Tab-separated table of C-alpha atoms in Angstrom:
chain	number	residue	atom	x	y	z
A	20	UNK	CA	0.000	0.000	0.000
A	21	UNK	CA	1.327	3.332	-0.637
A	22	UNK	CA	0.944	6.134	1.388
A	23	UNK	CA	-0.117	9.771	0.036
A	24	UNK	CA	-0.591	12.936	2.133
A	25	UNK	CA	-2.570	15.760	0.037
A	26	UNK	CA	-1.402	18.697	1.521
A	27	UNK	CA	-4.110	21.532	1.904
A	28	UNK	CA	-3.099	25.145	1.732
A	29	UNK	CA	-5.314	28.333	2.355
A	30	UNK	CA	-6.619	30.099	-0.327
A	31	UNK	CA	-5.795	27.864	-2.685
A	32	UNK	CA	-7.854	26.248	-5.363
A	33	UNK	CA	-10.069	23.032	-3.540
A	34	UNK	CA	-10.145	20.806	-6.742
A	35	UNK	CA	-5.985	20.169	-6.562
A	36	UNK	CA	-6.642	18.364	-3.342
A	37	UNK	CA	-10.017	16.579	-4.150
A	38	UNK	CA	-9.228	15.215	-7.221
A	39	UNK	CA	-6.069	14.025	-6.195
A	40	UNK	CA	-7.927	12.407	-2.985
A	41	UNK	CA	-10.415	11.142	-5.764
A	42	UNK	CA	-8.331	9.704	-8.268
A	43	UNK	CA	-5.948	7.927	-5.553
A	44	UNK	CA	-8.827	6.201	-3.685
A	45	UNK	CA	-10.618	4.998	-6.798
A	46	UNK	CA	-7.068	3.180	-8.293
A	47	UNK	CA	-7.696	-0.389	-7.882
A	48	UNK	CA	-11.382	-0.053	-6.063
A	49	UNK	CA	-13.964	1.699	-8.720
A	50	UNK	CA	-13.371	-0.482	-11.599
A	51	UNK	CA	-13.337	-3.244	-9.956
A	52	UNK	CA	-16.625	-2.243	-8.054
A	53	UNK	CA	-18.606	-1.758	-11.358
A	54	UNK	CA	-17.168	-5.100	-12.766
A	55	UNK	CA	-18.098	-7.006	-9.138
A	56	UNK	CA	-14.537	-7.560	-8.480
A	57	UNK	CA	-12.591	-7.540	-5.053
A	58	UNK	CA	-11.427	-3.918	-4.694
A	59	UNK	CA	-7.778	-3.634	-4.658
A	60	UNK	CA	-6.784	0.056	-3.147
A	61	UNK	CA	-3.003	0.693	-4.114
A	62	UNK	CA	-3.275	4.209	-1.878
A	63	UNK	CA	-3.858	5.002	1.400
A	64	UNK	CA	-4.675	8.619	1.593
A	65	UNK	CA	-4.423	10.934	4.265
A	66	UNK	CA	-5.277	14.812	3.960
A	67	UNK	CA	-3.038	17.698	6.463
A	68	UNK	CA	-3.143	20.884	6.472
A	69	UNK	CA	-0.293	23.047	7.930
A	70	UNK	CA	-2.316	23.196	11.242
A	71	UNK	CA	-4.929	20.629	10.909
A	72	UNK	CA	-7.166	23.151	10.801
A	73	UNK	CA	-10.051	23.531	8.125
A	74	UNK	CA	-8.885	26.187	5.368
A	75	UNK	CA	-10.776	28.458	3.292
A	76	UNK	CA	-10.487	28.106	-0.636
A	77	UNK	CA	-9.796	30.758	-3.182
A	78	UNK	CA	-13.707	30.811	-3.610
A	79	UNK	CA	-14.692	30.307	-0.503
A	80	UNK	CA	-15.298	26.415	0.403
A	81	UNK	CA	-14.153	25.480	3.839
A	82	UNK	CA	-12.247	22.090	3.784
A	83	UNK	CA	-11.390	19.866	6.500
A	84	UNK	CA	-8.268	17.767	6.842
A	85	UNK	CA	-7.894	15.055	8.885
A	86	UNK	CA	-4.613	15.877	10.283
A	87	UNK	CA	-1.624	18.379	10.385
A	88	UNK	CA	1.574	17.966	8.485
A	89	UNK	CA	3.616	17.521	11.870
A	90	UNK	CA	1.580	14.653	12.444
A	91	UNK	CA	2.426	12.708	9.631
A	92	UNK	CA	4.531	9.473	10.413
A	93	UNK	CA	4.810	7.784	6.575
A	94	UNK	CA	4.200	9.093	3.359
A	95	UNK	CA	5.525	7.741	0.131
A	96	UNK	CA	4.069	10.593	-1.862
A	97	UNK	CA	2.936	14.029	-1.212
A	98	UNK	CA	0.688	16.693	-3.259
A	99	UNK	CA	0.733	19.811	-2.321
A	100	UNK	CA	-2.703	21.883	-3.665
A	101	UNK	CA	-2.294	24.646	-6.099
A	102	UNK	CA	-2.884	28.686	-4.353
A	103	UNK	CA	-4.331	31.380	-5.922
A	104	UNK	CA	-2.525	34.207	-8.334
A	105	UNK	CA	-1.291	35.789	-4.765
A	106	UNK	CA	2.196	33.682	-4.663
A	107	UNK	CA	3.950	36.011	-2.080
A	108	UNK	CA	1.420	35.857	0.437
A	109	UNK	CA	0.805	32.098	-0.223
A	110	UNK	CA	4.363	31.494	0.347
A	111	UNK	CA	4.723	34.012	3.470
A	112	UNK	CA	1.631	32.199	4.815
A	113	UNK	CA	2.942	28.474	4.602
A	114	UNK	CA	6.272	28.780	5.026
A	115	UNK	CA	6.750	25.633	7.269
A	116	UNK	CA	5.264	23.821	4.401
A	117	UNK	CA	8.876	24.554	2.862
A	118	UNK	CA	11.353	22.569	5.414
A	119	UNK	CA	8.612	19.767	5.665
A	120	UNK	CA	8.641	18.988	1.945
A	121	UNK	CA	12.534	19.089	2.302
A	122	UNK	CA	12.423	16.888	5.297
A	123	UNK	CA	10.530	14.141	3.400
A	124	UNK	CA	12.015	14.338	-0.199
A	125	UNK	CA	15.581	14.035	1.433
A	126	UNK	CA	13.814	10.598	3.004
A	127	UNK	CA	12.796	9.601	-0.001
A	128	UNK	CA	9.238	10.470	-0.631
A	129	UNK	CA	8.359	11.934	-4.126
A	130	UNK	CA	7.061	15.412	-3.836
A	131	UNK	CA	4.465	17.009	-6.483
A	132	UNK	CA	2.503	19.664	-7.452
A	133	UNK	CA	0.516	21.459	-10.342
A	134	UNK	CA	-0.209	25.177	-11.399
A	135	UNK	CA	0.661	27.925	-8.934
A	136	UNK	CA	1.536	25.350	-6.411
A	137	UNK	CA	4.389	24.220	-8.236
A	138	UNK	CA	5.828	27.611	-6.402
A	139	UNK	CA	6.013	25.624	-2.554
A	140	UNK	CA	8.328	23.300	-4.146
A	141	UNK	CA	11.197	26.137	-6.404
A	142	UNK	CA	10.759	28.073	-2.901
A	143	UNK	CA	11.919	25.167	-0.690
A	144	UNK	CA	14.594	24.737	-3.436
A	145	UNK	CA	13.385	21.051	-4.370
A	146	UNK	CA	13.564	22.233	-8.482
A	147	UNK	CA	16.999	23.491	-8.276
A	148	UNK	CA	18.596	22.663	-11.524
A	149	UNK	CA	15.787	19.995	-11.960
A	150	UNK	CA	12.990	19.582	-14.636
A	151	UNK	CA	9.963	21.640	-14.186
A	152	UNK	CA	6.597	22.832	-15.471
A	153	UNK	CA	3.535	24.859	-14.530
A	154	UNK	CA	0.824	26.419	-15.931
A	155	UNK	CA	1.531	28.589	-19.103
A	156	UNK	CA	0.573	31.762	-18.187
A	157	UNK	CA	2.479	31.687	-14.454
A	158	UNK	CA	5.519	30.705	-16.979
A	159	UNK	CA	7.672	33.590	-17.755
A	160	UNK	CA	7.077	34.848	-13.908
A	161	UNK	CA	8.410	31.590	-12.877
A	162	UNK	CA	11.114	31.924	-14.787
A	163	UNK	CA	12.462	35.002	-13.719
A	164	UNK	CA	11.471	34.163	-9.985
A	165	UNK	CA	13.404	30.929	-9.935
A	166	UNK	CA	15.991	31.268	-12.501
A	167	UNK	CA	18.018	28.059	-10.968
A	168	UNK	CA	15.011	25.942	-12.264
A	169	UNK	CA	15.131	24.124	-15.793
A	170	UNK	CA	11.297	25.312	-16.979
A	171	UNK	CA	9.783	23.345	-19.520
A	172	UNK	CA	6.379	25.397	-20.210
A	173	UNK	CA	5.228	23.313	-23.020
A	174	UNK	CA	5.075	20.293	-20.771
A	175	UNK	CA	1.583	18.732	-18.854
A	176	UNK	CA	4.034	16.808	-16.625
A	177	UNK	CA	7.756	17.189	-15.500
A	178	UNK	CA	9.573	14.038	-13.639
A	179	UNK	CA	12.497	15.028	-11.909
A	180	UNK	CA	14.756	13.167	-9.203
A	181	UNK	CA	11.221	12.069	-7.151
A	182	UNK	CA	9.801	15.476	-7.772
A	183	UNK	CA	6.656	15.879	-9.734
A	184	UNK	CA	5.691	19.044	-11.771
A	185	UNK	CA	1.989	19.580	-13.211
A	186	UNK	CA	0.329	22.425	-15.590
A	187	UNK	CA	-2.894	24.007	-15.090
A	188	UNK	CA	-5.577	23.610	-12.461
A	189	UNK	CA	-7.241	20.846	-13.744
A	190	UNK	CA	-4.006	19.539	-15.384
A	191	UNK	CA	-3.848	17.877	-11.799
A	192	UNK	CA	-6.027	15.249	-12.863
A	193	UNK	CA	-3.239	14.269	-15.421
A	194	UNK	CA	-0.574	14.670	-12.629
A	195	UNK	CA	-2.526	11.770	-10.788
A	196	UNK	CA	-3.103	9.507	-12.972
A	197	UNK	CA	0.649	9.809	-14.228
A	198	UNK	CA	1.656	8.955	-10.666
A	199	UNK	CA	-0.511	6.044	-10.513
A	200	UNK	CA	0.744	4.572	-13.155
A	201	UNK	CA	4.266	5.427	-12.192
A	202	UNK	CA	3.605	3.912	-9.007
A	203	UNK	CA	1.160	1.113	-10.016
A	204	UNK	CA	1.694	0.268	-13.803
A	205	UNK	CA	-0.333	1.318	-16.802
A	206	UNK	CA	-3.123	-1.203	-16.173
A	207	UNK	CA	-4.081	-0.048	-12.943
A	208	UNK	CA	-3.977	3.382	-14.121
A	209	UNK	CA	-5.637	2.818	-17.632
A	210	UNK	CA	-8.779	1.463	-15.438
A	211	UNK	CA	-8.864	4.239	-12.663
A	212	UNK	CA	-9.275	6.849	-16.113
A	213	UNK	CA	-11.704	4.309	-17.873
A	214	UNK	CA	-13.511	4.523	-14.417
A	215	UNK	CA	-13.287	7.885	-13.646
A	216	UNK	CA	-14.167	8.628	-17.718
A	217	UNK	CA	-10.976	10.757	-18.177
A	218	UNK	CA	-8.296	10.800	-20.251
A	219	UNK	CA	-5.074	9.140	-19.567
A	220	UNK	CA	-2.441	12.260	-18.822
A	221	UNK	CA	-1.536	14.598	-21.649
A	222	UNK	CA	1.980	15.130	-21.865
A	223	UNK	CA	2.037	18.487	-23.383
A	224	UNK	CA	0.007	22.252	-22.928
A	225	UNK	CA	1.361	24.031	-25.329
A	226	UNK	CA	-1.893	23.475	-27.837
A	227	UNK	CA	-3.845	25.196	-24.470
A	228	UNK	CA	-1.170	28.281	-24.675
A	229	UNK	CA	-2.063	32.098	-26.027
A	230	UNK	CA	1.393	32.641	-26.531
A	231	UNK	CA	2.724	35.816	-25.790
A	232	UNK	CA	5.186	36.933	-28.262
A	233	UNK	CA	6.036	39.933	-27.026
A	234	UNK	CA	7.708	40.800	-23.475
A	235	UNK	CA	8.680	43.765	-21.427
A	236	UNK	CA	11.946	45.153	-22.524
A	237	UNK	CA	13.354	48.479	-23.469
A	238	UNK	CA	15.028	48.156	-26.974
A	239	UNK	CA	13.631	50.308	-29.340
A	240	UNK	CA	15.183	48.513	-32.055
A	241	UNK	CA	14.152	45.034	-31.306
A	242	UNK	CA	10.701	46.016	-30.521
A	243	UNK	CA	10.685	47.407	-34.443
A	244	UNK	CA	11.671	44.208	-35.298
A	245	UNK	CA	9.298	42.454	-33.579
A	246	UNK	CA	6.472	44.680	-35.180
A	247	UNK	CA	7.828	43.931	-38.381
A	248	UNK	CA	7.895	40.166	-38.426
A	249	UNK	CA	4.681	40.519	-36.655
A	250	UNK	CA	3.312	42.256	-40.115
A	251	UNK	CA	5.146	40.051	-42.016
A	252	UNK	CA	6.013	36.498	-40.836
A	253	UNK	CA	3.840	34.598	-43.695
A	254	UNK	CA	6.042	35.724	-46.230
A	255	UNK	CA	9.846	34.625	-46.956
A	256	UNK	CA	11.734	36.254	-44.175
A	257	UNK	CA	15.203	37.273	-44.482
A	258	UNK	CA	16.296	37.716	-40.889
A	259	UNK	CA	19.808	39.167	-42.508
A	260	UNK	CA	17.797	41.357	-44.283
A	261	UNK	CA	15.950	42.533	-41.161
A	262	UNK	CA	19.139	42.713	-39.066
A	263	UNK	CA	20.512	45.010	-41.795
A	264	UNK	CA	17.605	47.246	-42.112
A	265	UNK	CA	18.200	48.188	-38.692
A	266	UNK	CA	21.665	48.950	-38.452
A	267	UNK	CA	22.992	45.672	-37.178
A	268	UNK	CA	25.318	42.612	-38.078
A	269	UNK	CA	23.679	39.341	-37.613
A	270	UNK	CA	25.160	38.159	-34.865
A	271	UNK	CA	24.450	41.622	-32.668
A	272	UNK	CA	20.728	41.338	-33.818
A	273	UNK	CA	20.492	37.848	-32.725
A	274	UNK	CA	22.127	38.652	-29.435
A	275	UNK	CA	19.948	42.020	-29.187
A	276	UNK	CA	16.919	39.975	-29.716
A	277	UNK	CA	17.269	37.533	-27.280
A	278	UNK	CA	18.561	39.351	-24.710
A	279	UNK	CA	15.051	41.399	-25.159
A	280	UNK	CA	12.915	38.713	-25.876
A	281	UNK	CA	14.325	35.697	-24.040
A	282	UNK	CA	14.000	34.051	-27.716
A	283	UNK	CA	16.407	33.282	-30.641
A	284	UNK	CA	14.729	35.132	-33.284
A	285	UNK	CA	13.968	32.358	-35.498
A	286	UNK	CA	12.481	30.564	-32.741
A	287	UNK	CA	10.193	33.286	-32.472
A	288	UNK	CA	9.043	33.594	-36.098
A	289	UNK	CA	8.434	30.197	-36.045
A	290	UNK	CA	6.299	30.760	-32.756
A	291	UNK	CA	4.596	33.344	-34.345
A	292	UNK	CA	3.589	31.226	-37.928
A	293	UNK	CA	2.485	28.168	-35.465
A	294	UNK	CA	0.076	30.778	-33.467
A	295	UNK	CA	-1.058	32.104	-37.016
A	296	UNK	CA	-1.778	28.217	-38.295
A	297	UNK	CA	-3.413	27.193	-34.930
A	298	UNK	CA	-6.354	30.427	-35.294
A	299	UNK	CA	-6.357	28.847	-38.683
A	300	UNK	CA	-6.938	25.338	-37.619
A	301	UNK	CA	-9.204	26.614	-34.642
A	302	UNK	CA	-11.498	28.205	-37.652
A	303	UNK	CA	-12.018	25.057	-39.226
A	304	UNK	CA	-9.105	25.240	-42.198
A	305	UNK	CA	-9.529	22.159	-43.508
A	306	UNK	CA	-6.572	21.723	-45.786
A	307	UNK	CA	-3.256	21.473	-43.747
A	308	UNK	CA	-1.199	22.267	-46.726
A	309	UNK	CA	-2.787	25.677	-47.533
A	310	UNK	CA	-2.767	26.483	-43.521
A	311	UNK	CA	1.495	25.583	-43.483
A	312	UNK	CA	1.788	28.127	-46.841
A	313	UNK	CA	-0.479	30.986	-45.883
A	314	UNK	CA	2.126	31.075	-42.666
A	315	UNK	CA	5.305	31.295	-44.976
A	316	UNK	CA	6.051	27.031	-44.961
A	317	UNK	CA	5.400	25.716	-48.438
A	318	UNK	CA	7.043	22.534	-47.440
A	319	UNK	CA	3.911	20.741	-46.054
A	320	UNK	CA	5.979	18.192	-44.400
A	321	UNK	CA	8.478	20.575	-42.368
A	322	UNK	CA	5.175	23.012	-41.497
A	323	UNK	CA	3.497	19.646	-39.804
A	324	UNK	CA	7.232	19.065	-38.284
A	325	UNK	CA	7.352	22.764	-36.685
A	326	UNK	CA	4.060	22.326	-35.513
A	327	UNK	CA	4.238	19.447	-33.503
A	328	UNK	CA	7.435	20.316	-31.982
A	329	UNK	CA	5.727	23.836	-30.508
A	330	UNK	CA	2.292	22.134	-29.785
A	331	UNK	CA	3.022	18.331	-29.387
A	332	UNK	CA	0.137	17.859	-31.560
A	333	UNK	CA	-0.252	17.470	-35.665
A	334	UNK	CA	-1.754	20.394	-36.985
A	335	UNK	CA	-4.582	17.612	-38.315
A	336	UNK	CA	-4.505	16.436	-34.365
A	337	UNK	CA	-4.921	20.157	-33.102
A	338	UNK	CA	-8.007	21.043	-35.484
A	339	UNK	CA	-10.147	17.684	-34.311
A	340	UNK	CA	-8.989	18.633	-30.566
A	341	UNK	CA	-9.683	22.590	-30.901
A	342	UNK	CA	-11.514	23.298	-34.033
A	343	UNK	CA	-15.041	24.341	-34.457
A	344	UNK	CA	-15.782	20.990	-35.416
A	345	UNK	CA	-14.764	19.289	-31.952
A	346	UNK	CA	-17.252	21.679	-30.544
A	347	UNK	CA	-20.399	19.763	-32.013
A	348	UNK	CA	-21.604	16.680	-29.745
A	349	UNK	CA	-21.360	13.150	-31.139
A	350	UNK	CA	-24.237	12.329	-33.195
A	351	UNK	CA	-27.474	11.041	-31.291
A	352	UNK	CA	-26.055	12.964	-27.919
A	353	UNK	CA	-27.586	16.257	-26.819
């Protein structure tokens, strides 16, 4: 049996802890229920909070632990819930949640969290110079909060030296099941999603991104460049060209541009075309071909190529997930 502690944290979004709780407890026991089987748990669960007092949720829905953190004597696994936008005070607020997630990593258990939350775990210095994610939009913050941390954005789920990194708010749910089956096998963890009627984990949320292409910086000149290719980027760009129009070699453009961007500036054309094709795609384009050339790639195979390396989807793949068409219901449902 393994033992999980769901850590509960004020303010903080209710759903990282229950589904968690939800998706641990039903491994082993809820498909086996419906098929009249012996229920196997794999999980015990227990739920702390710092105290072991109830806490209040980011929209207002008391929850009760069952214990307090200090009072846990095993745990094999712990998830810490996800906290609202207000990371300082979240941090200020729990910050002997930091030591006690050291304390228990360095004795082996594996640590994890998804979203915002993923914060409790750079602050207590468990993702130092480790694989991480979290969710897209907290990304570039992250980034510049935690330097010492290798952020991988694009990814659902980061595996790291026993420490476990999830996306969004509901990307918990793929967190789970990804440490049942890293705990219990694929079978076990197949069933507890064909139970539960969810997916098994997504690896990547970069399809779920509105990428910002522009960031906060000062250089005039790189900022006209980025306007540019913004006005631009679907035709045949000479990024020479562009470096020579404003008064630059190559090489200082390139290291002008990332510097203000925190991009190579080819990465970000390309990042720009792939946001062009997926609007596309999301309007129901129904010929991949003409959606890779009106972006400037008129080699259909490299266009599906670029694509899948910034989404982790086909652009065919992306339009059935996010295009008008996935919108409509089955046929005969309603």
């Amino acid at each position: 049996m393994i033992d999980v502690t769901v850590v509960l944290v004020n303010d903080g979004y209710a759903s990282t802890a229950i589904a968690p709780l939800e998706v641990f407890s039903s491994a082993g026991v809820l498909l086996n229920a419906f098929a009249g089987e012996t229920p196997r748990p794999q999980f015990r669960v227990q739920v702390a909070s710092l105290d072991g007092q109830p806490v209040q949720s980011a929209h207002q829905l008391a929850v009760s632990p069952q214990t307090s953190i200090s009072e846990i004597e095993k745990t094999d696994l712990i998830v810490v819930s996800a906290i609202g936008l207000d990371v300082d005070g979240a941090l200020a607020a729990h910050r002997p949640l930091l030591d006690w997630l050291c304390h228990w990593n360095a004795h082996g258990a594996g640590v994890a969290a998804a979203c915002a939350g993923v914060s409790f775990l750079a602050e207590a210095g468990l993702l130092d110079g480790r694989r991480a994610t979290t969710h897209w939009a907290l990304a570039q913050e992250f980034a510049q909060r935690y330097p010492k941390v290798d952020w991988h954005p694009e990814a659902f789920i980061t595996e790291d030296a026993g420490v476990y990194c999830g996306g969004g708010v509901y990307g918990v749910i793929d967190l789970s099941l990804y440490l049942v089956e890293k705990f219990c096998g694929h079978d076990i963890a197949l069933d507890c999603a064909r139970s539960m009627l969810v997916e098994m984990p997504r690896v990547n949320q970069a399809g779920f991104a509105v990428l910002p292409l522009t960031s906060r910086h000062d250089d005039g000149a790189i900022r006209k460049a980025e306007e540019w290719l913004h006005a631009h980027f679907h035709e045949d760009v000479k990024l020479e060209g562009l470096a020579a129009q404003l008064g630059m070699s190559p090489r200082n453009f390139e290291r002008r541009f990332k510097a203000a961007t925190g991009m190579k500036a080819r990465n970000y054309l390309q990042a720009l075309r792939v946001a062009a094709a997926r609007r596309m795609l999301e309007q129901g384009a129904r010929s991949v071909q003409q959606v890779g050339s009106a972006v400037g790639y008129d080699d259909a195979a490299h266009f599906r190529t670029l694509f899948k390396r910034h989404t982790g989807l086909t652009p065919a793949a992306y339009r059935a997930r996010f295009g008008r068409e996935a919108e409509r219901l089955p046929a005969g449902r309603s």
